[in-house]
Each structure stands twice: as structure tokens, then as C-alpha cells.
Tab-separated table of N, CA and C in Angstrom:
chain	number	residue	atom	x	y	z
A	1	UNK	N	-39.340	61.226	-16.293
A	1	UNK	CA	-38.504	60.445	-17.152
A	1	UNK	C	-37.895	59.296	-16.343
A	2	UNK	N	-37.898	58.105	-16.909
A	2	UNK	CA	-37.374	56.932	-16.230
A	2	UNK	C	-35.872	56.862	-16.402
A	3	UNK	N	-35.202	56.508	-15.316
A	3	UNK	CA	-33.748	56.348	-15.387
A	3	UNK	C	-33.438	54.883	-15.655
A	4	UNK	N	-32.506	54.651	-16.514
A	4	UNK	CA	-32.108	53.298	-16.872
A	4	UNK	C	-30.825	52.972	-16.118
A	5	UNK	N	-30.837	51.840	-15.489
A	5	UNK	CA	-29.656	51.389	-14.749
A	5	UNK	C	-28.801	50.552	-15.677
A	6	UNK	N	-27.564	50.928	-15.842
A	6	UNK	CA	-26.640	50.226	-16.735
A	6	UNK	C	-25.645	49.437	-15.884
A	7	UNK	N	-25.522	48.162	-16.192
A	7	UNK	CA	-24.521	47.321	-15.532
A	7	UNK	C	-23.442	47.030	-16.560
A	8	UNK	N	-22.258	47.478	-16.299
A	8	UNK	CA	-21.202	47.273	-17.287
A	8	UNK	C	-20.926	45.778	-17.477
A	9	UNK	N	-20.735	45.365	-18.692
A	9	UNK	CA	-20.430	43.970	-19.009
A	9	UNK	C	-19.058	43.562	-18.492
A	10	UNK	N	-18.171	44.505	-18.389
A	10	UNK	CA	-16.829	44.193	-17.912
A	10	UNK	C	-16.883	43.658	-16.491
A	11	UNK	N	-17.662	44.274	-15.638
A	11	UNK	CA	-17.758	43.850	-14.237
A	11	UNK	C	-18.375	42.467	-14.125
A	12	UNK	N	-19.438	42.214	-14.876
A	12	UNK	CA	-20.081	40.906	-14.767
A	12	UNK	C	-19.200	39.812	-15.357
A	13	UNK	N	-18.454	40.097	-16.400
A	13	UNK	CA	-17.572	39.067	-16.946
A	13	UNK	C	-16.398	38.813	-16.012
A	14	UNK	N	-15.967	39.835	-15.257
A	14	UNK	CA	-14.897	39.640	-14.285
A	14	UNK	C	-15.358	38.717	-13.170
A	15	UNK	N	-16.636	38.855	-12.760
A	15	UNK	CA	-17.165	37.974	-11.728
A	15	UNK	C	-17.194	36.525	-12.212
A	16	UNK	N	-17.623	36.330	-13.437
A	16	UNK	CA	-17.643	34.971	-13.979
A	16	UNK	C	-16.231	34.428	-14.119
A	17	UNK	N	-15.288	35.286	-14.441
A	17	UNK	CA	-13.892	34.877	-14.554
A	17	UNK	C	-13.353	34.385	-13.225
A	18	UNK	N	-13.736	35.033	-12.121
A	18	UNK	CA	-13.312	34.592	-10.790
A	18	UNK	C	-13.855	33.204	-10.490
A	19	UNK	N	-15.107	32.970	-10.840
A	19	UNK	CA	-15.694	31.658	-10.597
A	19	UNK	C	-14.971	30.596	-11.400
A	20	UNK	N	-14.640	30.891	-12.656
A	20	UNK	CA	-13.915	29.927	-13.482
A	20	UNK	C	-12.542	29.649	-12.888
A	21	UNK	N	-11.872	30.690	-12.388
A	21	UNK	CA	-10.551	30.521	-11.782
A	21	UNK	C	-10.639	29.665	-10.528
A	22	UNK	N	-11.639	29.927	-9.667
A	22	UNK	CA	-11.813	29.130	-8.447
A	22	UNK	C	-12.107	27.679	-8.778
A	23	UNK	N	-12.938	27.444	-9.793
A	23	UNK	CA	-13.268	26.082	-10.210
A	23	UNK	C	-12.020	25.385	-10.743
A	24	UNK	N	-11.219	26.118	-11.515
A	24	UNK	CA	-9.986	25.552	-12.070
A	24	UNK	C	-9.018	25.175	-10.955
A	25	UNK	N	-8.886	26.022	-9.941
A	25	UNK	CA	-8.009	25.740	-8.801
A	25	UNK	C	-8.490	24.514	-8.037
A	26	UNK	N	-9.797	24.395	-7.843
A	26	UNK	CA	-10.360	23.242	-7.141
A	26	UNK	C	-10.092	21.958	-7.932
A	27	UNK	N	-10.250	22.015	-9.253
A	27	UNK	CA	-9.980	20.840	-10.088
A	27	UNK	C	-8.526	20.440	-10.024
A	28	UNK	N	-7.620	21.415	-10.039
A	28	UNK	CA	-6.186	21.123	-9.961
A	28	UNK	C	-5.848	20.453	-8.637
A	29	UNK	N	-6.439	20.924	-7.541
A	29	UNK	CA	-6.206	20.328	-6.226
A	29	UNK	C	-6.699	18.887	-6.193
A	30	UNK	N	-7.884	18.632	-6.741
A	30	UNK	CA	-8.422	17.274	-6.780
A	30	UNK	C	-7.557	16.359	-7.638
A	31	UNK	N	-7.057	16.868	-8.756
A	31	UNK	CA	-6.193	16.068	-9.625
A	31	UNK	C	-4.900	15.707	-8.905
A	32	UNK	N	-4.335	16.649	-8.157
A	32	UNK	CA	-3.092	16.379	-7.423
A	32	UNK	C	-3.315	15.303	-6.375
A	33	UNK	N	-4.456	15.347	-5.670
A	33	UNK	CA	-4.753	14.327	-4.668
A	33	UNK	C	-4.989	12.970	-5.310
A	34	UNK	N	-5.603	12.969	-6.489
A	34	UNK	CA	-5.901	11.710	-7.174
A	34	UNK	C	-4.626	11.007	-7.625
A	35	UNK	N	-3.549	11.734	-7.842
A	35	UNK	CA	-2.304	11.149	-8.297
A	35	UNK	C	-1.521	10.489	-7.162
A	36	UNK	N	-1.806	10.828	-5.929
A	36	UNK	CA	-1.134	10.220	-4.781
A	36	UNK	C	-1.759	8.850	-4.553
A	37	UNK	N	-0.942	7.786	-4.500
A	37	UNK	CA	-1.507	6.445	-4.279
A	37	UNK	C	-2.306	6.379	-2.975
A	38	UNK	N	-3.368	5.586	-2.995
A	38	UNK	CA	-4.281	5.504	-1.843
A	38	UNK	C	-3.612	4.957	-0.593
A	39	UNK	N	-2.577	4.149	-0.724
A	39	UNK	CA	-1.917	3.543	0.430
A	39	UNK	C	-0.983	4.517	1.143
A	40	UNK	N	-0.628	5.621	0.515
A	40	UNK	CA	0.274	6.606	1.127
A	40	UNK	C	-0.403	7.207	2.344
A	41	UNK	N	0.333	7.304	3.452
A	41	UNK	CA	-0.238	7.932	4.632
A	41	UNK	C	0.535	7.612	5.891
A	42	UNK	N	0.048	8.150	6.989
A	42	UNK	CA	0.628	7.920	8.308
A	42	UNK	C	-0.368	7.114	9.119
A	43	UNK	N	0.113	6.037	9.720
A	43	UNK	CA	-0.730	5.124	10.482
A	43	UNK	C	-0.127	4.972	11.875
A	44	UNK	N	-0.981	4.887	12.894
A	44	UNK	CA	-0.470	4.724	14.253
A	44	UNK	C	-1.456	3.963	15.120
A	45	UNK	N	-0.920	3.368	16.185
A	45	UNK	CA	-1.748	2.627	17.112
A	45	UNK	C	-0.901	1.933	18.152
A	46	UNK	N	-1.548	1.118	18.956
A	46	UNK	CA	-0.871	0.347	19.992
A	46	UNK	C	-1.063	-1.127	19.683
A	47	UNK	N	0.042	-1.880	19.676
A	47	UNK	CA	0.001	-3.314	19.396
A	47	UNK	C	0.574	-4.071	20.586
A	48	UNK	N	0.393	-5.382	20.615
A	48	UNK	CA	1.055	-6.180	21.661
A	48	UNK	C	2.585	-6.072	21.530
A	49	UNK	N	3.284	-6.372	22.618
A	49	UNK	CA	4.750	-6.380	22.580
A	49	UNK	C	5.240	-7.366	21.526
A	50	UNK	N	6.496	-7.258	21.138
A	50	UNK	CA	7.046	-8.063	20.054
A	50	UNK	C	6.926	-9.563	20.313
A	51	UNK	N	7.013	-10.004	21.551
A	51	UNK	CA	6.939	-11.433	21.853
A	51	UNK	C	5.532	-11.966	22.045
A	52	UNK	N	4.526	-11.089	21.985
A	52	UNK	CA	3.146	-11.492	22.279
A	52	UNK	C	2.297	-11.565	21.013
A	53	UNK	N	1.318	-12.470	21.037
A	53	UNK	CA	0.397	-12.615	19.914
A	53	UNK	C	-0.939	-11.938	20.169
A	54	UNK	N	-1.106	-11.401	21.378
A	54	UNK	CA	-2.314	-10.631	21.710
A	54	UNK	C	-1.986	-9.733	22.901
A	55	UNK	N	-2.851	-8.796	23.161
A	55	UNK	CA	-2.645	-7.886	24.293
A	55	UNK	C	-2.796	-8.634	25.610
A	56	UNK	N	-1.966	-8.263	26.580
A	56	UNK	CA	-2.017	-8.874	27.914
A	56	UNK	C	-2.467	-7.808	28.913
A	57	UNK	N	-3.103	-8.242	29.999
A	57	UNK	CA	-3.570	-7.297	31.010
A	57	UNK	C	-2.426	-6.557	31.690
A	58	UNK	N	-1.317	-7.247	31.936
A	58	UNK	CA	-0.222	-6.643	32.687
A	58	UNK	C	0.833	-5.975	31.794
A	59	UNK	N	0.625	-5.938	30.494
A	59	UNK	CA	1.601	-5.345	29.576
A	59	UNK	C	0.926	-4.246	28.752
A	60	UNK	N	1.479	-3.025	28.777
A	60	UNK	CA	0.856	-1.925	28.043
A	60	UNK	C	1.037	-2.001	26.521
A	61	UNK	N	1.946	-2.859	26.044
A	61	UNK	CA	2.131	-3.022	24.602
A	61	UNK	C	3.150	-2.068	24.013
A	62	UNK	N	3.002	-1.826	22.709
A	62	UNK	CA	3.934	-0.970	21.975
A	62	UNK	C	3.174	0.113	21.224
A	63	UNK	N	3.738	1.315	21.212
A	63	UNK	CA	3.221	2.384	20.357
A	63	UNK	C	3.918	2.240	19.013
A	64	UNK	N	3.124	2.169	17.959
A	64	UNK	CA	3.672	1.971	16.618
A	64	UNK	C	3.193	3.099	15.715
A	65	UNK	N	4.125	3.664	14.960
A	65	UNK	CA	3.799	4.680	13.957
A	65	UNK	C	4.485	4.275	12.660
A	66	UNK	N	3.721	4.231	11.591
A	66	UNK	CA	4.254	3.840	10.289
A	66	UNK	C	3.842	4.868	9.256
A	67	UNK	N	4.835	5.427	8.576
A	67	UNK	CA	4.588	6.372	7.488
A	67	UNK	C	4.944	5.693	6.180
A	68	UNK	N	3.983	5.605	5.280
A	68	UNK	CA	4.208	5.061	3.950
A	68	UNK	C	4.290	6.240	2.990
A	69	UNK	N	5.445	6.360	2.325
A	69	UNK	CA	5.706	7.513	1.473
A	69	UNK	C	5.453	7.194	0.004
A	70	UNK	N	5.147	8.233	-0.753
A	70	UNK	CA	4.815	8.105	-2.171
A	70	UNK	C	5.950	7.490	-2.991
A	71	UNK	N	7.198	7.683	-2.562
A	71	UNK	CA	8.339	7.136	-3.304
A	71	UNK	C	8.617	5.674	-2.949
A	72	UNK	N	7.628	4.999	-2.387
A	72	UNK	CA	7.674	3.586	-2.008
A	72	UNK	C	8.745	3.304	-0.951
A	73	UNK	N	8.831	4.226	0.016
A	73	UNK	CA	9.672	4.037	1.192
A	73	UNK	C	8.785	4.142	2.426
A	74	UNK	N	9.345	3.773	3.579
A	74	UNK	CA	8.592	3.844	4.830
A	74	UNK	C	9.494	4.321	5.941
A	75	UNK	N	8.868	4.790	7.006
A	75	UNK	CA	9.540	5.077	8.270
A	75	UNK	C	8.678	4.441	9.356
A	76	UNK	N	9.271	3.537	10.117
A	76	UNK	CA	8.575	2.807	11.176
A	76	UNK	C	9.196	3.163	12.509
A	77	UNK	N	8.347	3.490	13.466
A	77	UNK	CA	8.803	3.787	14.822
A	77	UNK	C	8.024	2.896	15.783
A	78	UNK	N	8.758	2.158	16.628
A	78	UNK	CA	8.121	1.290	17.633
A	78	UNK	C	8.722	1.618	18.992
A	79	UNK	N	7.824	1.775	19.980
A	79	UNK	CA	8.270	2.112	21.331
A	79	UNK	C	7.536	1.242	22.337
A	80	UNK	N	8.303	0.560	23.180
A	80	UNK	CA	7.707	-0.242	24.243
A	80	UNK	C	7.104	0.707	25.276
A	81	UNK	N	5.826	0.544	25.559
A	81	UNK	CA	5.164	1.411	26.538
A	81	UNK	C	5.491	1.038	27.974
A	82	UNK	N	6.157	-0.112	28.157
A	82	UNK	CA	6.598	-0.502	29.497
A	82	UNK	C	7.929	0.161	29.847
A	83	UNK	N	8.569	0.770	28.865
A	83	UNK	CA	9.826	1.470	29.103
A	83	UNK	C	11.048	0.568	29.157
A	84	UNK	N	10.905	-0.706	28.823
A	84	UNK	CA	12.022	-1.632	28.890
A	84	UNK	C	13.003	-1.499	27.722
A	85	UNK	N	12.564	-0.994	26.607
A	85	UNK	CA	13.417	-0.911	25.417
A	85	UNK	C	13.481	0.519	24.900
A	86	UNK	N	14.521	0.774	24.122
A	86	UNK	CA	14.672	2.071	23.453
A	86	UNK	C	13.678	2.159	22.303
A	87	UNK	N	13.372	3.375	21.872
A	87	UNK	CA	12.537	3.572	20.688
A	87	UNK	C	13.315	3.053	19.485
A	88	UNK	N	12.644	2.255	18.674
A	88	UNK	CA	13.256	1.686	17.480
A	88	UNK	C	12.685	2.410	16.259
A	89	UNK	N	13.561	2.981	15.437
A	89	UNK	CA	13.129	3.643	14.210
A	89	UNK	C	13.835	2.987	13.037
A	90	UNK	N	13.046	2.550	12.057
A	90	UNK	CA	13.575	1.845	10.890
A	90	UNK	C	13.027	2.518	9.638
A	91	UNK	N	13.881	2.706	8.654
A	91	UNK	CA	13.462	3.244	7.360
A	91	UNK	C	13.893	2.275	6.277
A	92	UNK	N	13.192	2.300	5.168
A	92	UNK	CA	13.571	1.436	4.063
A	92	UNK	C	12.572	1.491	2.931
A	93	UNK	N	12.691	0.526	2.045
A	93	UNK	CA	11.825	0.404	0.878
A	93	UNK	C	10.636	-0.496	1.198
A	94	UNK	N	9.580	-0.345	0.430
A	94	UNK	CA	8.450	-1.259	0.527
A	94	UNK	C	8.360	-2.054	-0.772
A	95	UNK	N	7.758	-3.235	-0.676
A	95	UNK	CA	7.527	-4.075	-1.845
A	95	UNK	C	6.069	-4.517	-1.799
A	96	UNK	N	5.395	-4.419	-2.932
A	96	UNK	CA	3.985	-4.816	-3.001
A	96	UNK	C	3.895	-6.313	-3.252
A	97	UNK	N	2.965	-6.959	-2.542
A	97	UNK	CA	2.743	-8.388	-2.666
A	97	UNK	C	1.576	-8.707	-3.598
A	98	UNK	N	0.874	-7.670	-4.077
A	98	UNK	CA	-0.279	-7.887	-4.955
A	98	UNK	C	-0.451	-6.700	-5.897
A	99	UNK	N	-1.269	-6.890	-6.930
A	99	UNK	CA	-1.495	-5.847	-7.927
A	99	UNK	C	-2.295	-4.662	-7.395
A	100	UNK	N	-3.134	-4.886	-6.393
A	100	UNK	CA	-3.949	-3.798	-5.841
A	100	UNK	C	-3.136	-2.873	-4.930
A	101	UNK	N	-1.899	-3.233	-4.666
A	101	UNK	CA	-0.993	-2.463	-3.800
A	101	UNK	C	-1.559	-2.286	-2.402
A	102	UNK	N	-2.190	-3.348	-1.883
A	102	UNK	CA	-2.706	-3.319	-0.522
A	102	UNK	C	-1.903	-4.216	0.406
A	103	UNK	N	-1.250	-5.237	-0.123
A	103	UNK	CA	-0.396	-6.109	0.680
A	103	UNK	C	1.039	-5.648	0.484
A	104	UNK	N	1.626	-5.180	1.578
A	104	UNK	CA	2.926	-4.520	1.510
A	104	UNK	C	3.917	-5.215	2.430
A	105	UNK	N	5.128	-5.387	1.935
A	105	UNK	CA	6.223	-5.909	2.755
A	105	UNK	C	7.178	-4.761	3.052
A	106	UNK	N	7.519	-4.614	4.320
A	106	UNK	CA	8.493	-3.604	4.741
A	106	UNK	C	9.869	-4.242	4.698
A	107	UNK	N	10.695	-3.834	3.758
A	107	UNK	CA	12.040	-4.386	3.648
A	107	UNK	C	12.901	-3.795	4.764
A	108	UNK	N	13.886	-4.534	5.236
A	108	UNK	CA	14.780	-4.153	6.346
A	108	UNK	C	14.132	-4.306	7.712
A	109	UNK	N	12.932	-4.892	7.798
A	109	UNK	CA	12.263	-5.116	9.085
A	109	UNK	C	12.204	-6.626	9.288
A	110	UNK	N	12.750	-7.113	10.419
A	110	UNK	CA	12.838	-8.552	10.660
A	110	UNK	C	11.515	-9.188	11.061
A	111	UNK	N	10.749	-8.525	11.913
A	111	UNK	CA	9.488	-9.103	12.394
A	111	UNK	C	8.357	-8.114	12.197
A	112	UNK	N	7.175	-8.676	12.023
A	112	UNK	CA	5.979	-7.866	11.759
A	112	UNK	C	6.218	-6.930	10.580
A	113	UNK	N	6.692	-7.514	9.496
A	113	UNK	CA	7.052	-6.730	8.322
A	113	UNK	C	6.037	-6.813	7.191
A	114	UNK	N	4.953	-7.564	7.387
A	114	UNK	CA	3.900	-7.655	6.381
A	114	UNK	C	2.684	-6.889	6.860
A	115	UNK	N	2.181	-6.010	6.013
A	115	UNK	CA	1.016	-5.208	6.385
A	115	UNK	C	-0.004	-5.231	5.258
A	116	UNK	N	-1.243	-5.026	5.626
A	116	UNK	CA	-2.337	-4.942	4.665
A	116	UNK	C	-3.037	-3.612	4.888
A	117	UNK	N	-3.159	-2.824	3.820
A	117	UNK	CA	-3.813	-1.522	3.912
A	117	UNK	C	-5.256	-1.679	3.441
A	118	UNK	N	-6.199	-1.400	4.325
A	118	UNK	CA	-7.616	-1.424	3.974
A	118	UNK	C	-7.973	-0.029	3.478
A	119	UNK	N	-8.072	0.112	2.162
A	119	UNK	CA	-8.280	1.426	1.560
A	119	UNK	C	-9.653	2.006	1.865
A	120	UNK	N	-10.640	1.168	2.118
A	120	UNK	CA	-11.986	1.666	2.418
A	120	UNK	C	-12.107	2.165	3.850
A	121	UNK	N	-11.488	1.448	4.790
A	121	UNK	CA	-11.598	1.808	6.211
A	121	UNK	C	-10.470	2.728	6.668
A	122	UNK	N	-9.461	2.935	5.826
A	122	UNK	CA	-8.301	3.775	6.150
A	122	UNK	C	-7.567	3.268	7.388
A	123	UNK	N	-7.375	1.955	7.422
A	123	UNK	CA	-6.604	1.338	8.497
A	123	UNK	C	-5.542	0.435	7.885
A	124	UNK	N	-4.573	0.110	8.689
A	124	UNK	CA	-3.500	-0.780	8.280
A	124	UNK	C	-3.480	-1.936	9.271
A	125	UNK	N	-3.383	-3.135	8.757
A	125	UNK	CA	-3.379	-4.327	9.602
A	125	UNK	C	-2.017	-5.007	9.494
A	126	UNK	N	-1.376	-5.243	10.623
A	126	UNK	CA	-0.105	-5.968	10.642
A	126	UNK	C	-0.430	-7.454	10.548
A	127	UNK	N	0.256	-8.156	9.658
A	127	UNK	CA	-0.007	-9.584	9.432
A	127	UNK	C	1.144	-10.429	9.961
A	128	UNK	N	0.914	-11.761	10.080
A	128	UNK	CA	1.932	-12.701	10.554
A	128	UNK	C	3.099	-12.747	9.571
A	129	UNK	N	4.303	-12.878	10.129
A	129	UNK	CA	5.501	-12.994	9.301
A	129	UNK	C	5.414	-14.234	8.410
A	130	UNK	N	6.009	-14.177	7.261
A	130	UNK	CA	6.078	-15.234	6.249
A	130	UNK	C	4.723	-15.616	5.656
A	131	UNK	N	3.715	-15.915	6.455
A	131	UNK	CA	2.442	-16.404	5.918
A	131	UNK	C	1.543	-15.268	5.441
A	132	UNK	N	1.633	-14.114	6.057
A	132	UNK	CA	0.770	-13.001	5.707
A	132	UNK	C	-0.662	-13.168	6.202
A	133	UNK	N	-0.890	-14.190	7.024
A	133	UNK	CA	-2.239	-14.412	7.561
A	133	UNK	C	-2.501	-13.441	8.710
A	134	UNK	N	-3.786	-13.265	9.006
A	134	UNK	CA	-4.170	-12.420	10.130
A	134	UNK	C	-3.785	-13.092	11.443
A	135	UNK	N	-3.424	-12.258	12.421
A	135	UNK	CA	-3.231	-12.771	13.772
A	135	UNK	C	-4.588	-13.210	14.304
A	136	UNK	N	-4.582	-14.162	15.223
A	136	UNK	CA	-5.837	-14.637	15.797
A	136	UNK	C	-6.598	-13.475	16.433
A	137	UNK	N	-5.892	-12.620	17.135
A	137	UNK	CA	-6.501	-11.422	17.727
A	137	UNK	C	-6.228	-10.230	16.795
A	138	UNK	N	-6.816	-10.283	15.622
A	138	UNK	CA	-6.582	-9.305	14.570
A	138	UNK	C	-6.760	-7.867	15.051
A	139	UNK	N	-7.745	-7.615	15.883
A	139	UNK	CA	-8.028	-6.250	16.326
A	139	UNK	C	-6.876	-5.642	17.125
A	140	UNK	N	-5.979	-6.487	17.661
A	140	UNK	CA	-4.815	-5.986	18.401
A	140	UNK	C	-3.701	-5.494	17.476
A	141	UNK	N	-3.839	-5.735	16.174
A	141	UNK	CA	-2.784	-5.415	15.224
A	141	UNK	C	-3.241	-4.425	14.153
A	142	UNK	N	-4.099	-3.504	14.545
A	142	UNK	CA	-4.635	-2.482	13.637
A	142	UNK	C	-3.999	-1.135	13.936
A	143	UNK	N	-3.565	-0.456	12.871
A	143	UNK	CA	-3.083	0.921	12.974
A	143	UNK	C	-4.067	1.794	12.214
A	144	UNK	N	-4.395	2.949	12.769
A	144	UNK	CA	-5.375	3.842	12.174
A	144	UNK	C	-4.657	4.968	11.442
A	145	UNK	N	-5.203	5.338	10.291
A	145	UNK	CA	-4.608	6.435	9.526
A	145	UNK	C	-4.821	7.739	10.273
A	146	UNK	N	-3.758	8.492	10.428
A	146	UNK	CA	-3.864	9.807	11.084
A	146	UNK	C	-3.883	10.858	9.999
A	147	UNK	N	-4.729	11.833	10.185
A	147	UNK	CA	-4.927	12.855	9.143
A	147	UNK	C	-4.086	14.059	9.423
């Protein structure tokens, strides 16, 4: 006599239910990330000193860290790598200079307060004050997004 193997439907539907739950959780996570503006993030790098327009051989430059927050605020930290100045930390509001929200002005910052966020490359470029144009040595004024 042949034995018939019975697989309860309850067990197989529970397995499918787990897959649906996992898929739902993954979708919720993706939706939450999609709601965060693309410019939000932490950026850091080394730039020329405040008085310089490009990197110099005898000057180590400045360590710069900029956090752009979802509530349209920022925290900027600048430290002279030569050790001549104290660490400068500034917080404040940001203002968008364009509809794409890529050209940003850091309010409460006197110099180097205009930045451009390259959403495709995940970098931030510091622009010239008032004009918003690129520095001649643009590569010296790039901050990289830290994950």
C-alpha cells in the first residue's frame, strides 16, 4: 500500500506570510529613505586655508566637516591642520539658491558659505563667496559624502 505524504496548508501559508511580511518591511524601509532629501548627509575633506585660493606645498590646509540635516539646518566644523587656530564649529539654517535644492547657502557663515551638492557623485563643492562660481582649483574645494 502506498503512503500519501500530506503537507498541511497552514504551514505553507505561514511561509508565504513571512515572505509577504519581509517584502512589506523592505518596502517600508525604501519608502523612508526616499522621503529623506538627497542633499541630506555628512560631507568631509581637506581644503586650502581660509586665506588661500588653492592648496600650497608648505600649508597642510583645513579639515572641514559639514553635516546637512533634514530640517534644513547645518553643522560646520573647520580645523586648521597647521595648528595655528582653534577648531571652529558653526551651526545654523540653510537656504536653497535653486529649485533643484543643489545650490545651498549656509546662513551665519561669513566666508565659503556657498556650496553645491552633486547628487550623482555624492560630493559637495564649496563655491566662491557672493558669485557662487567655482574656484579656479575646484578640486581643492571638494568634500566627499561619508557613509
